[in-house]
Coordinates of C-alpha atoms and ligand atoms in Angstrom, one line a residue:
X1 CA 178.7 -123.3 18.9
X2 CA 180.5 -126.4 20.0
X3 CA 181.8 -128.1 23.2
X4 CA 185.1 -129.9 23.6
X5 CA 185.3 -132.1 26.6
X6 CA 187.9 -134.8 27.5
X7 CA 187.0 -137.1 30.3
X8 CA 190.4 -138.7 30.5
X9 CA 193.7 -137.4 31.8
X10 CA 196.2 -138.3 29.0
X11 CA 199.9 -138.9 29.7
X12 CA 202.0 -139.6 26.6
X13 CA 205.6 -140.6 26.3
X14 CA 208.2 -143.3 26.3
X15 CA 208.2 -145.1 29.6
X16 CA 205.0 -143.5 31.1
X17 CA 203.7 -147.1 31.9
X18 CA 206.0 -146.8 35.0
X19 CA 203.6 -144.1 36.4
X20 CA 200.7 -146.6 36.7
X21 CA 200.9 -147.1 40.4
X22 CA 200.9 -143.4 41.1
X23 CA 198.0 -142.9 38.7
X24 CA 195.9 -145.6 40.4
X25 CA 196.7 -144.2 43.9
X26 CA 195.8 -140.6 42.8
X27 CA 192.5 -142.0 41.5
X28 CA 191.8 -143.5 44.9
X29 CA 192.5 -147.1 44.0
X30 CA 194.0 -149.5 46.6
X31 CA 193.4 -153.0 45.2
X32 CA 193.8 -153.5 41.4
X33 CA 192.4 -155.9 38.8
X34 CA 194.8 -155.8 35.8
X35 CA 193.0 -156.8 32.6
X36 CA 195.1 -157.9 29.7
X37 CA 195.0 -160.5 27.0
X38 CA 197.0 -163.8 26.9
X39 CA 199.3 -162.8 24.0
X40 CA 200.2 -159.4 25.6
X41 CA 200.9 -161.1 28.9
X42 CA 203.0 -163.9 27.3
X43 CA 205.1 -161.2 25.5
X44 CA 205.9 -159.6 28.9
X45 CA 204.3 -156.3 27.9
X46 CA 202.6 -155.6 31.2
X47 CA 205.8 -156.0 33.2
X48 CA 206.5 -152.3 33.7
X49 CA 202.9 -151.8 34.7
X50 CA 203.0 -154.6 37.3
X51 CA 206.4 -153.4 38.6
X52 CA 205.0 -150.0 39.0
X53 CA 202.0 -151.3 41.0
X54 CA 204.3 -153.4 43.1
X55 CA 206.6 -150.4 43.8
X56 CA 203.6 -148.4 45.0
X57 CA 202.6 -151.2 47.3
X58 CA 199.3 -151.8 45.5
X59 CA 198.1 -155.4 45.7
X60 CA 196.9 -156.6 42.2
X61 CA 195.5 -159.6 40.4
X62 CA 196.0 -160.3 36.7
X63 CA 193.0 -161.3 34.6
X64 CA 194.1 -162.4 31.1
X65 CA 191.1 -164.3 29.8
X66 CA 190.3 -161.6 27.2
X67 CA 189.4 -162.7 23.7
X68 CA 189.4 -160.4 20.6
X69 CA 185.9 -158.8 20.3
X70 CA 185.1 -159.5 24.0
X71 CA 181.8 -161.0 24.9
X72 CA 179.3 -160.3 27.7
X73 CA 180.5 -163.7 29.2
X74 CA 184.2 -162.5 29.2
X75 CA 183.0 -159.3 31.0
X76 CA 181.1 -161.4 33.6
X77 CA 184.2 -163.5 34.3
X78 CA 186.4 -160.4 34.7
X79 CA 183.8 -158.7 37.0
X80 CA 183.7 -161.9 39.1
X81 CA 187.5 -161.9 39.4
X82 CA 187.5 -158.2 40.5
X83 CA 184.8 -159.0 43.2
X84 CA 186.6 -162.1 44.4
X85 CA 189.8 -160.0 44.8
X86 CA 188.0 -157.0 46.3
X87 CA 189.4 -154.7 43.6
X88 CA 188.5 -151.0 43.8
X89 CA 190.4 -150.0 40.6
X90 CA 191.0 -151.5 37.2
X91 CA 194.0 -151.3 34.9
X92 CA 193.6 -152.3 31.2
X93 CA 196.8 -153.2 29.3
X94 CA 196.3 -154.3 25.7
X95 CA 194.4 -153.5 22.6
X96 CA 190.8 -152.4 22.4
X97 CA 189.5 -155.7 23.7
X98 CA 191.4 -155.6 27.0
X99 CA 190.7 -151.9 27.5
X100 CA 187.0 -152.4 26.8
X101 CA 186.8 -155.3 29.3
X102 CA 188.6 -153.1 31.9
X103 CA 186.1 -150.3 31.2
X104 CA 183.2 -152.7 31.7
X105 CA 184.6 -153.9 35.0
X106 CA 185.0 -150.3 36.1
X107 CA 181.4 -149.6 35.2
X108 CA 180.0 -152.7 36.8
X109 CA 181.9 -152.2 40.1
X110 CA 179.8 -149.1 40.5
X111 CA 176.5 -150.0 38.8
X112 CA 174.1 -152.9 39.0
X113 CA 173.4 -155.6 36.4
X114 CA 175.3 -156.8 33.4
X115 CA 177.1 -154.8 30.6
X116 CA 174.3 -155.5 28.1
X117 CA 171.9 -153.5 30.3
X118 CA 173.9 -150.4 29.3
X119 CA 173.7 -150.9 25.5
X120 CA 173.4 -147.4 24.0
X121 CA 174.4 -143.8 24.8
X122 CA 174.4 -142.4 28.4
X123 CA 172.7 -145.4 30.0
X124 CA 175.4 -145.8 32.7
X125 CA 173.9 -143.8 35.6
X126 CA 176.9 -143.5 38.0
X127 CA 180.6 -143.4 37.9
X128 CA 182.2 -146.8 38.4
X129 CA 185.6 -147.7 39.9
X130 CA 188.5 -145.8 38.4
X131 CA 190.1 -147.3 35.3
X132 CA 193.6 -146.6 34.0
X133 CA 194.2 -147.7 30.4
X134 CA 197.5 -148.4 28.7
X135 CA 197.1 -149.2 24.9
X136 CA 199.5 -151.7 23.3
X137 CA 198.1 -151.0 19.8
X138 CA 197.7 -147.8 17.9
X139 CA 194.1 -148.3 16.8
X140 CA 190.9 -148.2 18.8
X141 CA 191.9 -145.2 21.0
X142 CA 189.8 -147.0 23.7
X143 CA 192.1 -145.3 26.2
X144 CA 190.5 -142.0 25.5
X145 CA 187.0 -142.7 24.1
X146 CA 183.7 -142.6 25.9
X147 CA 182.7 -145.8 24.1
X148 CA 183.3 -149.5 24.6
X149 CA 182.2 -152.4 22.4
X150 CA 181.0 -155.9 23.3
X151 CA 179.6 -159.0 21.5
X152 CA 176.7 -161.2 22.4
X153 CA 177.7 -164.4 20.6
X154 CA 174.3 -166.0 21.2
X155 CA 172.6 -163.3 19.2
X156 CA 175.4 -162.6 16.7
X157 CA 175.1 -159.1 18.0
X158 CA 177.7 -156.5 18.7
X159 CA 176.9 -153.4 20.8
X160 CA 178.4 -150.2 22.0
X161 CA 178.2 -148.7 25.5
X162 CA 178.8 -145.0 25.4
X163 CA 178.7 -142.0 27.7
X164 CA 180.6 -139.9 30.3
X165 CA 181.0 -142.8 32.8
X166 CA 182.5 -145.1 30.2
X167 CA 185.8 -143.3 29.8
X168 CA 189.0 -144.3 31.5
X169 CA 190.1 -141.9 34.3
X170 CA 193.7 -141.9 33.1
X171 CA 195.4 -143.0 29.9
X172 CA 199.1 -143.8 30.1
X173 CA 200.0 -143.8 26.4
X174 CA 203.5 -145.3 26.1
X175 CA 205.0 -146.1 22.6
X176 CA 207.4 -148.6 24.2
X177 CA 204.4 -150.9 24.8
X178 CA 203.6 -151.1 21.1
X179 CA 207.1 -152.1 19.9
X180 CA 206.4 -155.9 19.8
X181 CA 203.1 -155.8 18.0
X182 CA 203.1 -158.2 15.0
X183 CA 202.8 -156.7 11.4
X184 CA 199.3 -157.9 10.7
X185 CA 198.0 -156.5 14.0
X186 CA 199.8 -153.2 13.4
X187 CA 198.2 -153.0 9.9
X188 CA 194.7 -153.8 11.1
X189 CA 194.7 -151.5 14.2
X190 CA 196.4 -148.7 12.2
X191 CA 193.7 -149.1 9.5
X192 CA 191.1 -148.6 12.3
X193 CA 192.8 -145.5 13.5
X194 CA 193.0 -144.1 10.0
X195 CA 189.2 -144.8 9.6
X196 CA 188.4 -143.0 12.9
X197 CA 190.4 -140.0 11.7
X198 CA 188.9 -139.9 8.2
X199 CA 185.3 -140.5 9.3
X200 CA 185.6 -137.8 12.0
X201 CA 187.3 -135.3 9.6
X202 CA 184.5 -135.5 7.1
X203 CA 181.6 -135.8 9.5
X204 CA 178.8 -133.2 9.5
X205 CA 179.3 -132.9 13.2
X206 CA 183.0 -131.9 12.9
X207 CA 184.0 -128.8 14.9
X208 CA 187.1 -126.7 14.5
X209 CA 189.1 -128.6 17.2
X210 CA 188.0 -132.1 16.2
X211 CA 188.9 -131.2 12.5
X212 CA 192.4 -130.1 13.6
X213 CA 193.0 -133.3 15.5
X214 CA 191.6 -135.5 12.8
X215 CA 193.6 -134.0 10.0
X216 CA 196.8 -134.1 12.0
X217 CA 196.0 -137.8 12.9
X218 CA 195.5 -138.6 9.2
X219 CA 198.9 -137.0 8.3
X220 CA 200.6 -139.0 11.1
X221 CA 199.0 -142.3 10.1
X222 CA 199.5 -142.0 6.4
X223 CA 203.1 -141.0 7.0
X224 CA 204.0 -143.8 9.4
X225 CA 201.8 -146.8 9.2
X226 CA 203.7 -148.6 6.4
X227 CA 207.0 -147.9 8.3
X228 CA 205.5 -149.4 11.5
X229 CA 204.3 -152.5 9.6
X230 CA 207.6 -153.0 7.8
X231 CA 209.7 -152.6 11.0
X232 CA 207.9 -153.0 14.3
X233 CA 211.0 -151.8 16.2
X234 CA 210.9 -148.4 14.5
X235 CA 210.2 -146.4 17.6
X236 CA 209.7 -143.1 15.8
X237 CA 207.0 -144.7 13.6
X238 CA 205.4 -146.3 16.6
X239 CA 205.3 -143.0 18.5
X240 CA 203.7 -141.1 15.6
X241 CA 201.2 -143.9 15.1
X242 CA 200.2 -144.0 18.7
X243 CA 199.9 -140.2 18.7
X244 CA 197.8 -140.4 15.5
X245 CA 195.5 -143.0 17.0
X246 CA 195.1 -140.9 20.2
X247 CA 194.3 -137.7 18.3
X248 CA 191.8 -139.6 16.1
X249 CA 190.1 -140.8 19.3
X250 CA 190.0 -137.3 20.8
X251 CA 188.4 -136.1 17.6
X252 CA 185.8 -138.8 17.1
X253 CA 184.4 -138.8 20.6
X254 CA 183.1 -135.3 19.6
X255 CA 181.8 -136.2 16.2
X256 CA 181.0 -139.9 16.1
X257 CA 182.0 -141.7 12.9
X258 CA 180.3 -142.6 9.6
X259 CA 179.1 -145.3 7.3
X260 CA 182.2 -147.5 7.7
X261 CA 181.7 -147.8 11.4
X262 CA 177.9 -148.0 11.1
X263 CA 178.4 -151.1 8.9
X264 CA 181.5 -152.5 10.7
X265 CA 179.6 -153.0 13.9
X266 CA 177.0 -155.5 12.6
X267 CA 179.6 -157.1 10.3
X268 CA 181.7 -157.7 13.5
X269 CA 178.6 -159.5 14.9
X270 CA 178.5 -161.7 11.8
X271 CA 182.3 -162.3 11.6
X272 CA 183.5 -162.1 15.3
X273 CA 186.9 -163.6 14.5
X274 CA 187.8 -160.9 12.0
X275 CA 189.7 -157.9 13.4
X276 CA 187.6 -154.7 13.5
X277 CA 190.3 -152.8 11.6
X278 CA 190.3 -155.3 8.8
X279 CA 186.5 -154.9 8.4
X280 CA 187.0 -151.1 8.3
X281 CA 189.6 -151.5 5.6
X282 CA 187.4 -153.6 3.4
X283 CA 184.6 -151.0 3.7
X284 CA 186.7 -147.8 3.3
X285 CA 187.1 -147.6 -0.5
X286 CA 183.4 -148.0 -1.4
X287 CA 182.4 -145.6 1.4
X288 CA 184.9 -143.0 0.3
X289 CA 183.7 -143.4 -3.3
X290 CA 180.1 -142.9 -2.1
X291 CA 180.8 -140.0 0.2
X292 CA 183.2 -138.1 -2.0
X293 CA 180.8 -135.9 -3.9
X294 CA 179.2 -134.7 -0.6
X295 CA 182.5 -133.4 0.9
X296 CA 184.8 -132.7 -2.0
X297 CA 187.1 -130.1 -0.3
X298 CA 187.7 -132.4 2.8
X299 CA 188.4 -135.5 0.8
X300 CA 190.7 -133.4 -1.4
X301 CA 192.7 -132.4 1.7
X302 CA 193.1 -136.1 2.5
X303 CA 194.1 -136.9 -1.1
X304 CA 196.9 -134.4 -0.7
X305 CA 198.4 -136.7 2.0
X306 CA 198.5 -139.4 -0.6
X307 CA 200.3 -137.1 -3.0
X308 CA 197.4 -137.0 -5.5
X309 CA 197.2 -134.2 -8.1
X310 CA 194.6 -132.3 -10.0
X311 CA 191.6 -130.2 -9.0
X312 CA 189.8 -130.8 -5.8
X313 CA 187.1 -132.9 -7.6
X314 CA 189.8 -134.9 -9.4
X315 CA 191.8 -135.6 -6.3
X316 CA 188.6 -136.6 -4.4
X317 CA 187.6 -138.9 -7.3
X318 CA 191.0 -140.6 -7.1
X319 CA 191.1 -141.0 -3.4
X320 CA 189.2 -144.3 -3.1
X321 CA 191.6 -146.0 -5.4
X322 CA 194.6 -144.6 -3.6
X323 CA 193.3 -145.9 -0.3
X324 CA 192.6 -149.3 -1.8
X325 CA 196.2 -149.5 -3.1
X326 CA 197.6 -148.4 0.2
X327 CA 195.5 -150.9 2.1
X328 CA 196.6 -153.6 -0.3
X329 CA 200.3 -152.8 0.5
X330 CA 199.4 -153.2 4.2
X331 CA 197.9 -156.6 3.5
X332 CA 194.3 -155.7 4.2
X333 CA 191.9 -157.9 2.1
X334 CA 189.7 -156.2 -0.5
X335 CA 186.4 -158.1 -0.4
X336 CA 183.8 -159.2 2.2
X337 CA 184.0 -162.7 0.8
X338 CA 187.7 -162.8 1.9
X339 CA 186.6 -162.3 5.5
X340 CA 183.7 -164.8 5.4
X341 CA 180.8 -162.3 5.1
X342 CA 178.3 -163.7 2.5
X343 CA 175.8 -161.8 0.4
X344 CA 172.9 -163.4 2.2
X345 CA 173.8 -161.4 5.3
X346 CA 173.9 -157.9 3.6
X347 CA 170.2 -157.0 4.1
X348 CA 170.4 -157.8 7.9
X349 CA 173.7 -156.0 8.2
X350 CA 172.2 -152.9 6.6
X351 CA 169.1 -153.2 8.8
X352 CA 171.3 -153.0 12.0
X353 CA 173.5 -150.3 10.5
X354 CA 170.6 -148.0 9.8
X355 CA 170.0 -147.8 13.6
X356 CA 173.5 -146.5 14.2
X357 CA 174.2 -143.1 15.5
X358 CA 177.0 -142.9 12.9
X359 CA 174.5 -142.6 10.0
X360 CA 173.2 -139.1 10.7
X361 CA 176.7 -137.6 10.9
X362 CA 177.9 -139.1 7.7
X363 CA 178.6 -136.4 5.1
X364 CA 176.1 -138.0 2.6
X365 CA 172.7 -139.2 3.6
X366 CA 172.3 -143.0 3.1
X367 CA 169.3 -145.3 3.2
X368 CA 169.1 -149.1 3.4
X369 CA 169.5 -149.5 -0.4
X370 CA 172.6 -147.3 -0.4
X371 CA 174.2 -149.4 2.4
X372 CA 173.5 -152.6 0.5
X373 CA 175.0 -151.1 -2.7
X374 CA 178.1 -150.2 -0.7
X375 CA 178.4 -153.8 0.5
X376 CA 177.7 -155.2 -3.0
X377 CA 180.6 -153.1 -4.3
X378 CA 183.0 -155.2 -2.2
X379 CA 181.0 -158.4 -2.1
Ligands
LIG1 ZN1 186.9 -148.4 14.9

């Protein structure tokens, strides 16, 4: 038995950003807070979105004070901006950070308190204001997930808010918005998307539909990420990456993830300036090596995408190295020391990771000592 449930209406295609005004109107919005980040705004990426809102006669205000790994303070500022403007709908244009802030504003326009009050799963009691998300990276899939992540810098703590009322109402997934993304960001976000697809594909909780989406996502990402990094204007590579990231998101909202994400969350608290996808990339090879024996056939299918030969067991055994080499070509660092995470933090990171809902679905059981050993392997 399984259920498959998508909370978000997805519209995919070149130029669909121009449907933003119509999407907001249909969702019942009349005054819009547009949440974006300063880099995306300076590059002019939200222009078609703003033009569409203007053409539909929807008053809007732009809030662009979004930092990577947004904090509870960023969220409070954005909510205040929405209240000051009298917004009743939110549009998020950007990477995971901008979309997660937009999702928080939507939640808090319909629910009391601060975003940290909703740390965990299904803690948001009521639907908030409608949110329309437009991703500018092919990575987090925040446009379609029922999760959003925030940091509390005072406590070095990163947390996840999940549940039915966290999802965006509409995702306008427009490859044209991703054309200007710099190579390093393309590589980091693409690595995140790859990790989502892989962890979902091998998860104990996988179902026939999530498997199909995850395996197709893996094929699209392995086939196009290097192209998108080498030439950001390669529209076909951008399209397939965005589709891959979207499908990975549709898969993992039904399965959750695995050890990479269980560990990446507390490491993100320790190293808030490091891109989430980079942290995932550092952790992937040792986690694949650890998990391999517990899901040989699945990892062998992934190894096929990397062109590895031999028996299923041989292909699986070679996969961690193939992924390490691929990530090296993408410019992803190989060691935790390279991203400023010291050995002295490992025990505390493993402590926090053990509480993650991503641990029970991982294909191989793992205890605290196993997690520390995985971190030690890439110290
Ligand atoms: Zn991720």
